[in-house]
């Protein structure tokens, strides 16, 4: 049993677009009697996930209990950002019963666990558990490299070579660190896809880990909260590709923010994003857009060529109807001119 005087924290990790924000939104609605607080660690400078969650704020998780850490992974900014944020949440009245931390899709969870060893918080907080979300369809398809066909061809030519990419290492580290894996979007994968995803996860897991299928983020809070794993004291059981001291970075990935003009219709943007994923290895797109004649803002979330969009709220009085997207990919695939051209953004001539 963990020390019940410590405030429990659940780390929610997972690959890009695996459904972390959807899960947290559902937990906010059905917290199992807990007063929640949320920390969102974004990758890129548009706080999409934080805004979505604040829009879902309820008395058991009001807007002031939702905090964002942008432009830097938590484990790289412990003293400057993470510790003050945790202390601010612990000082709230009434104090939260449980904190949820949504990592960025590119985060390695084990270095984050090491942050809980800091003297300022170790005696007052414990990692209740690490929940890893895995997109069933993407896992089943083995999409851990931008060009799966090319990687498969290399493996077929010489199976003695290690052709892992940074994406595969992120996935493996997240599974290795988890106490529970939530297999999301099982309907898109189908029965065979789900079975294949389970096989892959079992092969990567360093120990038996429960795998639960979850659709639209709906899971009983009793299943994933209150695990009392004290993960900060269980580091040896959570192996990582990056176990040397602070041997990790995000140089393999990059992001840019792109302002986009008002759309004639959402389908125009969907086609552009699909083309970026197909032709230029873009991994993730998220943000907002304005649609001509529509009073509401269009929320856009894309994982590869799979694009979801919905009108989330009216544009505010005096708010500029300006679309803005964060585009994430491996470093060499971020080419602003190509991305802006695909999104219909006219580049300004150099002065």
XYZ file of N, CA and C in Angstrom, residues 6-280:
825
model
N -0.057 10.845 0.710
C 0.489 11.411 -0.518
C -0.619 11.592 -1.559
N -0.498 12.674 -2.323
C -1.463 12.938 -3.379
C -1.151 12.041 -4.576
N -2.099 11.222 -5.030
C -1.818 10.314 -6.156
C -1.852 11.030 -7.502
N -0.933 10.625 -8.369
C -0.837 11.161 -9.724
C -0.878 9.994 -10.705
N -1.683 10.127 -11.739
C -1.698 9.142 -12.818
C -1.104 9.764 -14.063
N -0.087 9.117 -14.617
C 0.550 9.570 -15.849
C -0.132 8.869 -17.014
N -0.654 9.651 -17.942
C -1.356 9.107 -19.108
C -0.504 9.388 -20.331
N 0.037 8.316 -20.887
C 0.953 8.436 -22.009
C 0.386 7.677 -23.197
N 1.001 7.840 -24.342
C 0.505 7.147 -25.525
C 0.973 7.816 -26.784
N 0.923 7.055 -27.860
C 1.418 7.539 -29.133
C 0.548 8.677 -29.651
N 1.032 9.394 -30.633
C 0.302 10.520 -31.199
C -1.117 10.134 -31.592
N -2.084 10.893 -31.098
C -3.464 10.679 -31.493
C -4.104 9.417 -30.970
N -3.549 8.855 -29.894
C -4.089 7.591 -29.385
C -5.363 7.769 -28.563
N -5.719 8.991 -28.219
C -6.976 9.216 -27.503
C -6.815 9.667 -26.060
N -5.664 10.237 -25.711
C -5.424 10.640 -24.327
C -6.403 11.728 -23.870
N -6.596 12.743 -24.702
C -7.497 13.838 -24.318
C -8.924 13.345 -24.192
N -9.333 12.450 -25.077
C -10.686 11.877 -24.985
C -10.857 11.109 -23.685
N -9.842 10.339 -23.304
C -9.900 9.595 -22.044
C -10.037 10.543 -20.866
N -9.217 11.590 -20.823
C -9.264 12.504 -19.688
C -10.604 13.232 -19.634
N -11.136 13.595 -20.784
C -12.462 14.230 -20.812
C -13.508 13.328 -20.173
N -13.469 12.044 -20.489
C -14.423 11.101 -19.901
C -14.191 10.944 -18.401
N -12.928 10.919 -17.972
C -12.650 10.822 -16.541
C -13.141 12.058 -15.797
N -13.033 13.217 -16.422
C -13.549 14.434 -15.802
C -15.052 14.352 -15.593
N -15.739 13.738 -16.546
C -17.195 13.604 -16.435
C -17.590 12.532 -15.421
N -16.762 11.503 -15.296
C -17.074 10.367 -14.420
C -15.850 10.032 -13.566
N -15.546 10.892 -12.571
C -14.294 10.736 -11.816
C -14.356 9.737 -10.670
N -15.479 9.071 -10.505
C -15.579 8.098 -9.413
C -15.507 8.749 -8.047
N -16.090 9.935 -7.925
C -16.130 10.609 -6.634
C -14.887 11.397 -6.287
N -13.933 11.497 -7.202
C -12.687 12.217 -6.943
C -12.771 13.644 -7.496
N -12.107 14.544 -6.818
C -11.915 15.891 -7.355
C -10.582 15.877 -8.099
N -10.635 16.081 -9.407
C -9.461 15.904 -10.247
C -8.776 17.227 -10.570
N -7.488 17.130 -10.862
C -6.732 18.208 -11.487
C -5.978 17.594 -12.655
N -5.672 18.418 -13.662
C -5.064 17.912 -14.889
C -3.885 18.786 -15.278
N -2.784 18.153 -15.659
C -1.634 18.827 -16.253
C -1.484 18.309 -17.677
N -1.461 19.225 -18.635
C -1.332 18.853 -20.045
C 0.020 19.334 -20.541
N 0.832 18.413 -21.063
C 2.147 18.759 -21.610
C 2.063 18.703 -23.128
N 1.925 19.871 -23.777
C 1.765 19.936 -25.225
C 3.123 19.886 -25.925
N 3.118 19.430 -27.162
C 4.293 19.530 -28.040
C 3.891 20.487 -29.142
N 4.504 21.657 -29.183
C 4.063 22.716 -30.085
C 3.436 23.829 -29.283
N 3.271 24.986 -29.900
C 2.892 26.167 -29.132
C 1.430 26.534 -29.231
N 0.570 25.645 -29.701
C -0.863 25.877 -29.690
C -1.481 24.906 -28.701
N -2.070 25.417 -27.629
C -2.567 24.560 -26.556
C -3.900 23.935 -26.875
N -3.937 23.049 -27.842
C -5.199 22.452 -28.291
C -5.806 21.593 -27.199
N -5.026 20.635 -26.667
C -5.573 19.698 -25.696
C -6.045 20.419 -24.439
N -5.260 21.388 -23.976
C -5.654 22.136 -22.784
C -6.952 22.874 -22.986
N -7.136 23.481 -24.149
C -8.375 24.201 -24.412
C -9.559 23.263 -24.482
N -9.359 22.090 -25.096
C -10.455 21.115 -25.153
C -10.899 20.746 -23.742
N -9.934 20.456 -22.875
C -10.274 20.022 -21.523
C -10.914 21.150 -20.721
N -10.420 22.371 -20.871
C -11.019 23.486 -20.146
C -12.463 23.713 -20.586
N -12.733 23.401 -21.843
C -14.095 23.507 -22.336
C -15.026 22.468 -21.739
N -14.442 21.426 -21.119
C -15.230 20.355 -20.492
C -15.243 20.484 -18.976
N -14.727 21.599 -18.438
C -14.603 21.755 -16.990
C -15.964 21.618 -16.300
N -15.935 20.950 -15.157
C -17.123 20.737 -14.341
C -16.742 20.978 -12.883
N -17.707 21.023 -11.945
C -17.354 21.320 -10.551
C -16.276 20.415 -9.968
N -16.257 19.121 -10.323
C -15.239 18.223 -9.773
C -13.887 18.370 -10.464
N -13.839 19.136 -11.542
C -12.569 19.447 -12.209
C -12.733 20.801 -12.894
N -12.751 21.895 -12.102
C -12.971 23.223 -12.682
C -11.789 23.672 -13.523
N -11.988 24.740 -14.301
C -10.962 25.203 -15.233
C -9.655 25.540 -14.532
N -9.725 26.066 -13.296
C -8.497 26.426 -12.596
C -7.686 25.199 -12.178
N -8.267 24.007 -12.255
C -7.554 22.768 -11.940
C -6.860 22.175 -13.165
N -6.942 22.859 -14.299
C -6.361 22.356 -15.546
C -5.227 23.286 -15.949
N -4.015 22.761 -15.984
C -2.848 23.579 -16.281
C -2.081 22.996 -17.454
N -1.460 23.883 -18.238
C -0.719 23.472 -19.426
C 0.765 23.760 -19.269
N 1.571 22.859 -19.791
C 3.011 23.070 -19.917
C 3.335 22.942 -21.395
N 3.620 24.047 -22.047
C 3.869 24.033 -23.488
C 5.344 24.271 -23.785
N 5.724 23.896 -24.999
C 7.089 24.164 -25.489
C 8.158 23.554 -24.615
N 8.085 22.279 -24.389
C 9.133 21.592 -23.636
C 8.560 20.404 -22.924
N 9.285 19.293 -22.925
C 8.763 18.128 -22.238
C 8.946 18.314 -20.740
N 8.033 17.748 -19.957
C 8.030 17.938 -18.513
C 9.377 17.589 -17.907
N 9.936 16.449 -18.317
C 11.148 15.975 -17.659
C 12.356 16.844 -17.961
N 12.270 17.687 -19.005
C 13.376 18.588 -19.317
C 13.247 19.922 -18.598
N 12.096 20.204 -17.998
C 11.843 21.503 -17.384
C 11.315 21.326 -15.973
N 11.896 20.378 -15.238
C 11.376 20.022 -13.919
C 11.355 21.220 -12.982
N 12.501 21.854 -12.803
C 12.599 22.928 -11.816
C 11.804 24.161 -12.230
N 11.843 24.482 -13.535
C 11.240 25.721 -13.992
C 9.729 25.635 -14.146
N 9.223 24.491 -14.573
C 7.808 24.386 -14.916
C 7.053 23.332 -14.108
N 7.580 22.125 -14.070
C 6.818 21.017 -13.517
C 6.577 21.155 -12.016
N 7.650 21.359 -11.253
C 7.499 21.451 -9.793
C 6.565 22.599 -9.406
N 6.751 23.824 -9.942
C 5.824 24.898 -9.588
C 4.369 24.589 -9.944
N 4.160 23.902 -11.074
C 2.791 23.562 -11.470
C 2.160 22.589 -10.482
N 2.907 21.547 -10.109
C 2.393 20.581 -9.149
C 2.118 21.258 -7.807
N 3.025 22.113 -7.371
C 2.833 22.807 -6.091
C 1.608 23.718 -6.136
N 1.386 24.366 -7.278
C 0.207 25.226 -7.411
C -1.079 24.417 -7.320
N -1.092 23.234 -7.925
C -2.286 22.386 -7.840
C -2.508 21.887 -6.414
N -1.428 21.539 -5.731
C -1.559 21.051 -4.355
C -2.016 22.141 -3.399
N -1.802 23.407 -3.782
C -2.189 24.521 -2.918
C -3.627 24.966 -3.141
N -4.303 24.372 -4.122
C -5.680 24.755 -4.395
C -6.593 24.424 -3.214
N -7.622 25.232 -3.041
C -8.654 24.960 -2.043
C -9.999 24.858 -2.741
N -10.653 23.697 -2.639
C -10.180 22.483 -1.974
C -9.092 21.795 -2.796
N -8.246 21.058 -2.088
C -7.147 20.376 -2.753
C -7.675 19.232 -3.604
N -7.102 19.012 -4.796
C -7.537 17.865 -5.611
C -7.288 16.547 -4.881
N -8.117 15.562 -5.222
C -7.914 14.212 -4.695
C -6.955 13.407 -5.571
N -6.814 13.828 -6.837
C -6.033 13.034 -7.793
C -5.609 13.953 -8.930
N -4.376 13.826 -9.380
C -3.876 14.607 -10.511
C -3.648 13.681 -11.699
N -4.115 14.105 -12.867
C -3.862 13.401 -14.121
C -2.835 14.207 -14.912
N -1.813 13.545 -15.410
C -0.831 14.210 -16.266
C -0.917 13.601 -17.652
N -1.325 14.414 -18.625
C -1.341 13.974 -20.023
C -0.019 14.378 -20.655
N 0.802 13.398 -21.005
C 2.067 13.702 -21.656
C 1.840 14.000 -23.126
N 2.808 14.636 -23.744
C 2.732 14.814 -25.187
C 2.878 13.442 -25.857
N 2.423 13.356 -27.103
C 2.516 12.081 -27.812
C 3.940 11.620 -28.051
N 4.907 12.515 -27.888
C 6.303 12.179 -28.131
C 7.075 11.921 -26.849
N 6.391 11.958 -25.716
C 7.087 11.898 -24.433
C 7.542 10.487 -24.098
N 8.692 10.415 -23.444
C 9.163 9.167 -22.850
C 8.765 9.200 -21.381
N 7.977 8.252 -20.912
C 7.422 8.354 -19.559
C 8.427 8.136 -18.440
N 9.449 7.329 -18.654
C 10.343 7.012 -17.539
C 11.099 8.231 -17.028
N 11.644 9.091 -17.887
C 12.266 10.302 -17.348
C 11.300 11.153 -16.539
N 10.017 11.160 -16.916
C 9.030 11.895 -16.134
C 8.895 11.302 -14.739
N 8.882 9.963 -14.649
C 8.789 9.337 -13.326
C 9.947 9.777 -12.436
N 11.120 9.961 -13.045
C 12.281 10.379 -12.255
C 12.077 11.766 -11.658
N 11.235 12.580 -12.286
C 10.965 13.914 -11.751
C 10.282 13.842 -10.391
N 9.569 12.746 -10.139
C 8.870 12.614 -8.860
C 9.817 12.262 -7.721
N 11.098 12.116 -8.048
C 12.092 11.862 -7.009
C 12.663 13.160 -6.435
N 12.221 14.289 -6.985
C 12.721 15.572 -6.483
C 12.286 15.768 -5.035
N 13.209 16.214 -4.169
C 12.884 16.352 -2.738
C 11.684 17.251 -2.470
N 11.476 18.265 -3.308
C 10.387 19.209 -3.055
C 9.010 18.550 -3.089
N 8.879 17.445 -3.817
C 7.550 16.833 -3.919
C 7.512 15.368 -3.522
N 8.650 14.697 -3.426
C 8.649 13.249 -3.200
C 7.862 12.852 -1.958
N 7.948 13.634 -0.918
C 7.280 13.270 0.336
C 5.788 13.567 0.308
N 5.339 14.251 -0.732
C 3.940 14.686 -0.746
C 3.124 14.109 -1.898
N 3.779 13.379 -2.808
C 3.083 12.934 -4.005
C 3.584 11.557 -4.410
N 2.731 10.769 -5.046
C 3.133 9.447 -5.513
C 2.504 9.164 -6.873
N 3.209 8.400 -7.701
C 2.660 8.029 -9.013
C 1.772 6.812 -8.828
N 0.483 7.043 -8.835
C -0.510 5.985 -8.631
C -0.435 4.938 -9.726
N -0.072 5.370 -10.926
C 0.049 4.420 -12.032
C 0.362 5.120 -13.329
N 0.857 4.356 -14.295
C 1.118 4.846 -15.650
C 0.168 4.120 -16.592
N -0.637 4.892 -17.300
C -1.604 4.331 -18.244
C -1.134 4.665 -19.648
N -0.877 3.641 -20.450
C -0.434 3.849 -21.838
C -1.588 3.558 -22.780
N -1.874 4.501 -23.650
C -2.889 4.310 -24.674
C -2.215 3.911 -25.972
N -2.788 2.933 -26.658
C -2.246 2.470 -27.932
C -3.387 2.366 -28.933
N -3.233 3.039 -30.061
C -4.215 3.013 -31.140
C -4.180 1.625 -31.783
N -5.264 0.872 -31.646
C -5.274 -0.522 -32.086
C -4.953 -0.668 -33.565
N -5.544 0.186 -34.389
C -5.319 0.079 -35.835
C -3.863 0.370 -36.184
N -3.303 1.433 -35.583
C -1.926 1.813 -35.897
C -0.933 0.766 -35.405
N -1.177 0.228 -34.209
C -0.274 -0.797 -33.684
C -0.330 -2.047 -34.544
N -1.540 -2.463 -34.894
C -1.686 -3.666 -35.717
C -0.982 -3.522 -37.060
N -1.002 -2.298 -37.597
C -0.371 -2.052 -38.898
C 1.135 -1.855 -38.786
N 1.655 -1.757 -37.557
C 3.088 -1.559 -37.367
C 3.572 -0.201 -37.823
N 2.723 0.835 -37.689
C 3.106 2.158 -38.174
C 3.948 2.903 -37.136
N 5.184 2.458 -36.944
C 6.083 3.138 -36.023
C 7.226 3.792 -36.793
N 7.123 3.840 -38.109
C 8.088 4.531 -38.969
C 7.295 5.300 -40.019
N 7.843 6.419 -40.484
C 7.099 7.213 -41.463
C 6.818 6.461 -42.756
N 7.745 5.607 -43.192
C 7.582 4.859 -44.436
C 7.712 3.369 -44.110
N 6.603 2.756 -43.770
C 6.613 1.370 -43.332
C 7.095 0.447 -44.453
N 6.682 0.718 -45.682
C 7.079 -0.138 -46.802
C 8.593 -0.145 -46.973
N 9.218 1.019 -46.821
C 10.669 1.093 -46.982
C 11.389 0.341 -45.865
N 10.889 0.490 -44.648
C 11.499 -0.228 -43.527
C 11.338 -1.731 -43.702
N 10.156 -2.160 -44.139
C 9.936 -3.593 -44.351
C 10.872 -4.140 -45.431
N 11.105 -3.345 -46.479
C 12.003 -3.787 -47.542
C 13.428 -3.944 -47.021
N 13.855 -3.022 -46.171
C 15.195 -3.116 -45.594
C 15.323 -4.343 -44.698
N 14.289 -4.595 -43.915
C 14.318 -5.765 -43.035
C 14.359 -7.046 -43.846
N 13.590 -7.084 -44.939
C 13.575 -8.284 -45.783
C 14.937 -8.524 -46.423
N 15.642 -7.409 -46.744
C 16.949 -7.542 -47.377
C 18.016 -8.015 -46.402
N 17.884 -7.642 -45.143
C 18.902 -8.012 -44.155
C 18.272 -7.991 -42.773
N 17.735 -9.122 -42.344
C 17.030 -9.147 -41.068
C 17.967 -9.140 -39.868
N 19.273 -9.094 -40.098
C 20.207 -8.990 -38.978
C 20.406 -7.553 -38.536
N 19.891 -6.607 -39.349
C 20.078 -5.199 -39.024
C 18.930 -4.689 -38.172
N 19.264 -3.720 -37.317
C 18.250 -3.089 -36.475
C 17.768 -1.836 -37.189
N 16.518 -1.849 -37.627
C 15.995 -0.707 -38.363
C 14.966 0.063 -37.554
N 15.070 -0.010 -36.231
C 14.132 0.751 -35.416
C 14.288 2.246 -35.680
N 13.193 2.938 -35.567
C 13.182 4.393 -35.711
C 12.817 4.996 -34.367
N 12.962 6.296 -34.220
C 12.532 6.936 -32.973
C 11.076 6.644 -32.623
N 10.201 6.513 -33.608
C 8.794 6.243 -33.323
C 8.620 4.890 -32.631
N 9.328 3.885 -33.072
C 9.204 2.577 -32.446
C 9.720 2.619 -31.017
N 10.778 3.382 -30.778
C 11.321 3.475 -29.423
C 10.354 4.184 -28.487
N 9.685 5.209 -28.981
C 8.671 5.880 -28.160
C 7.597 4.880 -27.752
N 7.088 4.142 -28.720
C 6.041 3.153 -28.439
C 6.519 2.120 -27.419
N 7.696 1.568 -27.643
C 8.204 0.533 -26.744
C 8.437 1.060 -25.335
N 8.964 2.271 -25.217
C 9.195 2.841 -23.894
C 7.881 3.085 -23.167
N 6.856 3.517 -23.889
C 5.569 3.766 -23.245
C 4.935 2.457 -22.755
N 5.020 1.414 -23.564
C 4.483 0.122 -23.135
C 5.277 -0.420 -21.946
N 6.590 -0.313 -21.997
C 7.443 -0.859 -20.937
C 7.190 -0.185 -19.599
N 6.784 1.072 -19.643
C 6.606 1.829 -18.408
C 5.204 1.669 -17.819
N 4.286 1.084 -18.568
C 2.868 1.116 -18.207
C 2.500 0.097 -17.139
N 1.477 0.462 -16.366
C 0.816 -0.478 -15.456
C -0.415 -1.087 -16.105
N -1.052 -0.323 -16.986
C -2.198 -0.793 -17.759
C -2.093 -0.187 -19.155
N -2.431 -0.971 -20.182
C -2.492 -0.469 -21.550
C -3.953 -0.418 -21.977
N -4.370 0.740 -22.471
C -5.707 0.879 -23.026
C -5.597 0.831 -24.547
N -6.238 -0.134 -25.151
C -6.210 -0.324 -26.600
C -7.401 0.437 -27.181
N -7.113 1.584 -27.809
C -8.182 2.476 -28.235
C -8.581 2.244 -29.691
N -9.775 2.734 -30.017
C -10.340 2.645 -31.373
C -10.357 1.212 -31.891
N -10.792 0.253 -31.077
C -10.789 -1.142 -31.538
C -11.731 -1.384 -32.705
N -12.773 -0.542 -32.841
C -13.716 -0.719 -33.949
C -13.041 -0.482 -35.296
N -12.057 0.420 -35.339
C -11.357 0.685 -36.599
C -10.398 -0.437 -36.967
N -9.919 -1.151 -35.954
C -8.952 -2.229 -36.199
C -9.630 -3.540 -36.579
N -10.842 -3.763 -36.081
C -11.509 -5.040 -36.305
C -10.939 -6.125 -35.399
N -11.573 -7.272 -35.399
C -11.165 -8.351 -34.496
C -9.735 -8.809 -34.769
N -9.396 -8.977 -36.041
C -8.039 -9.424 -36.374
C -7.010 -8.380 -35.993
N -7.334 -7.110 -36.232
C -6.413 -6.037 -35.885
C -6.183 -5.940 -34.392
N -7.249 -6.075 -33.617
C -7.123 -6.040 -32.163
C -6.250 -7.194 -31.674
N -6.481 -8.371 -32.243
C -5.671 -9.531 -31.839
C -4.201 -9.311 -32.171
N -3.919 -8.756 -33.339
C -2.537 -8.479 -33.725
C -1.917 -7.423 -32.814
N -2.674 -6.380 -32.490
C -2.166 -5.334 -31.597
C -1.837 -5.905 -30.225
N -2.680 -6.796 -29.743
C -2.411 -7.430 -28.446
C -1.116 -8.242 -28.495
N -0.905 -8.942 -29.595
C 0.329 -9.731 -29.740
C 1.561 -8.830 -29.701
N 1.493 -7.713 -30.407
C 2.631 -6.787 -30.458
C 2.909 -6.200 -29.087
N 1.863 -5.805 -28.391
C 2.037 -5.225 -27.053
C 2.620 -6.257 -26.095
N 2.112 -7.482 -26.149
C 2.631 -8.534 -25.268
C 4.102 -8.799 -25.544
N 4.500 -8.718 -26.818
C 5.900 -8.958 -27.172
C 6.810 -7.849 -26.661
N 6.298 -6.623 -26.568
C 7.109 -5.492 -26.126
C 7.098 -5.319 -24.613
N 6.092 -5.846 -23.942
C 5.957 -5.634 -22.501
C 7.008 -6.438 -21.739
N 7.693 -5.826 -20.777
C 8.719 -6.533 -20.015
C 8.147 -7.448 -18.941
N 6.844 -7.364 -18.732
C 6.161 -8.156 -17.717
C 4.688 -8.230 -18.125
N 3.908 -9.141 -17.576
C 2.484 -9.186 -17.935
C 1.787 -7.878 -17.574
N 1.131 -7.264 -18.531
C 0.441 -5.992 -18.330
C -1.003 -6.144 -18.809
N -1.992 -5.747 -18.003
C -3.385 -5.808 -18.466
C -3.594 -4.922 -19.692
N -4.297 -5.448 -20.684
C -4.639 -4.693 -21.883
C -6.161 -4.653 -21.978
N -6.717 -3.440 -22.023
C -8.165 -3.248 -21.998
C -8.587 -2.493 -23.249
N -9.581 -3.002 -23.959
C -10.102 -2.295 -25.124
C -11.025 -1.172 -24.667
N -10.827 0.009 -25.249
C -11.589 1.195 -24.853
C -12.045 1.932 -26.103
N -13.339 2.227 -26.185
C -13.884 3.006 -27.292
C -14.322 4.367 -26.780
N -13.939 5.417 -27.492
C -14.303 6.799 -27.159
C -13.916 7.188 -25.733
N -12.851 6.597 -25.217
C -12.335 6.995 -23.914
C -13.137 6.539 -22.717
N -14.145 5.693 -22.931
C -15.029 5.298 -21.836
C -14.439 4.108 -21.083
N -14.042 4.351 -19.838
C -13.540 3.289 -18.973
C -13.873 3.658 -17.537
N -14.239 2.691 -16.734
C -14.569 2.932 -15.337
C -13.339 3.462 -14.612
N -13.482 4.601 -13.941
C -12.352 5.197 -13.217
C -11.759 4.233 -12.206
N -12.562 3.323 -11.691
C -12.056 2.368 -10.688
C -11.024 1.412 -11.281
N -11.045 1.267 -12.601
C -10.122 0.338 -13.257
C -8.729 0.934 -13.379
N -8.632 2.243 -13.611
C -7.326 2.836 -13.910
C -6.845 3.833 -12.868
N -7.708 4.250 -11.937
C -7.283 5.131 -10.858
C -7.326 4.363 -9.545
N -6.404 4.687 -8.645
C -6.328 3.959 -7.377
C -5.521 2.684 -7.477
N -4.551 2.635 -8.399
C -3.713 1.438 -8.557
C -2.677 1.305 -7.446
N -2.290 2.454 -6.861
C -1.281 2.481 -5.788
C 0.003 1.776 -6.219
N 0.431 2.055 -7.438
C 1.618 1.401 -7.981
C 2.915 1.959 -7.422
N 2.891 3.209 -6.901
C 4.119 3.874 -6.446
C 5.222 3.689 -7.489
N 4.907 4.071 -8.728
C 5.802 3.800 -9.851
C 7.170 4.439 -9.692
N 7.242 5.527 -8.938
C 8.538 6.182 -8.738
C 9.515 5.308 -7.958
N 8.980 4.300 -7.248
C 9.828 3.367 -6.494
C 10.020 2.043 -7.228
N 9.545 1.969 -8.452
C 9.514 0.706 -9.193
C 10.190 0.860 -10.550
N 11.234 1.673 -10.600
C 11.842 2.028 -11.877
C 12.534 0.845 -12.564
N 13.111 -0.053 -11.782
C 13.866 -1.159 -12.377
C 12.966 -2.074 -13.200
N 11.683 -2.128 -12.862
C 10.748 -2.990 -13.579
C 10.223 -2.342 -14.857
N 10.710 -1.131 -15.151
C 10.208 -0.376 -16.298
C 11.374 -0.005 -17.214
N 11.930 -0.988 -17.935
C 13.123 -0.733 -18.756
C 12.829 0.236 -19.894
N 13.892 0.914 -20.347
C 13.753 1.924 -21.381
C 14.950 1.866 -22.311
N 14.747 2.337 -23.529
C 15.872 2.504 -24.454
C 16.794 3.630 -23.994
N 16.336 4.416 -23.029
C 17.046 5.644 -22.646
C 17.320 5.634 -21.150
N 17.921 4.554 -20.665
C 18.132 4.422 -19.230
C 19.410 5.080 -18.725
N 20.273 5.579 -19.623
C 21.420 6.335 -19.141
C 20.934 7.695 -18.675
N 21.665 8.368 -17.794
C 21.168 9.605 -17.189
C 20.745 10.635 -18.227
N 19.462 10.958 -18.204
C 18.861 11.984 -19.055
C 19.261 11.805 -20.514
N 19.356 10.546 -20.919
C 19.760 10.261 -22.300
C 18.533 10.227 -23.191
N 17.916 11.364 -23.350
C 16.800 11.438 -24.281
C 16.674 12.865 -24.759
N 16.106 13.008 -25.916
C 15.794 14.331 -26.433
C 14.685 14.173 -27.456
N 14.269 15.290 -27.981
C 13.210 15.268 -28.979
C 13.700 15.821 -30.308
N 15.026 15.722 -30.530
C 15.578 16.260 -31.754
C 15.078 15.519 -32.982
N 14.615 14.247 -32.799
C 14.119 13.495 -33.941
C 12.819 14.095 -34.470
N 12.105 14.847 -33.630
C 10.805 15.381 -33.981
C 10.855 16.901 -34.016
N 9.952 17.464 -34.762
C 9.860 18.918 -34.795
C 8.401 19.282 -35.020
N 8.062 20.520 -34.727
C 6.705 20.994 -34.962
C 6.761 22.437 -35.423
N 5.790 22.815 -36.215
C 5.627 24.212 -36.591
C 4.159 24.576 -36.439
N 3.914 25.843 -36.197
C 2.550 26.368 -36.160
C 2.317 27.139 -37.455
N 1.190 26.876 -38.092
C 0.872 27.487 -39.377
C -0.482 28.175 -39.280
N -0.526 29.456 -39.603
C -1.798 30.157 -39.680
C -2.405 29.927 -41.060
N -3.676 29.540 -41.068
C -4.304 29.186 -42.345
C -5.484 30.114 -42.618
N -5.762 30.393 -43.885
C -6.877 31.284 -44.224
C -8.224 30.612 -43.983
N -9.263 31.414 -44.002
C -10.616 30.892 -43.839
C -10.923 29.889 -44.950
N -11.565 28.786 -44.572
C -11.871 27.712 -45.514
C -13.230 27.927 -46.157
N -13.359 27.443 -47.383
C -14.682 27.433 -48.002
C -15.518 26.289 -47.455
N -14.847 25.168 -47.137
C -15.508 24.007 -46.547
C -14.447 23.134 -45.865
N -14.809 22.372 -44.823
C -13.835 21.532 -44.117
C -13.145 20.516 -45.012
N -13.842 20.019 -46.031
C -13.271 18.981 -46.892
C -11.984 19.445 -47.563
N -11.862 20.739 -47.810
C -10.642 21.274 -48.421
C -9.438 21.016 -47.524
N -9.605 21.281 -46.242
C -8.516 21.065 -45.291
C -8.240 19.581 -45.096
N -9.275 18.774 -45.053
C -9.100 17.327 -44.886
C -8.239 16.769 -46.015
N -8.536 17.162 -47.240
C -7.754 16.668 -48.384
C -6.299 17.108 -48.283
N -6.083 18.338 -47.833
C -4.709 18.844 -47.710
C -3.923 18.061 -46.662
N -4.552 17.771 -45.531
C -3.876 17.029 -44.465
C -3.607 15.596 -44.908
N -4.577 14.981 -45.582
C -4.365 13.627 -46.095
C -3.170 13.594 -47.045
N -3.045 14.616 -47.871
C -1.915 14.668 -48.799
C -0.588 14.840 -48.082
N -0.563 15.656 -47.029
C 0.664 15.838 -46.250
C 1.102 14.526 -45.602
N 0.149 13.786 -45.073
C 0.486 12.509 -44.438
C 0.983 11.501 -45.461
N 0.329 11.463 -46.600
C 0.659 10.466 -47.628
C 1.973 10.787 -48.336
N 2.183 12.047 -48.668
C 3.309 12.420 -49.525
C 4.516 12.969 -48.775
N 4.305 13.411 -47.518
C 5.397 14.086 -46.813
C 5.596 13.578 -45.377
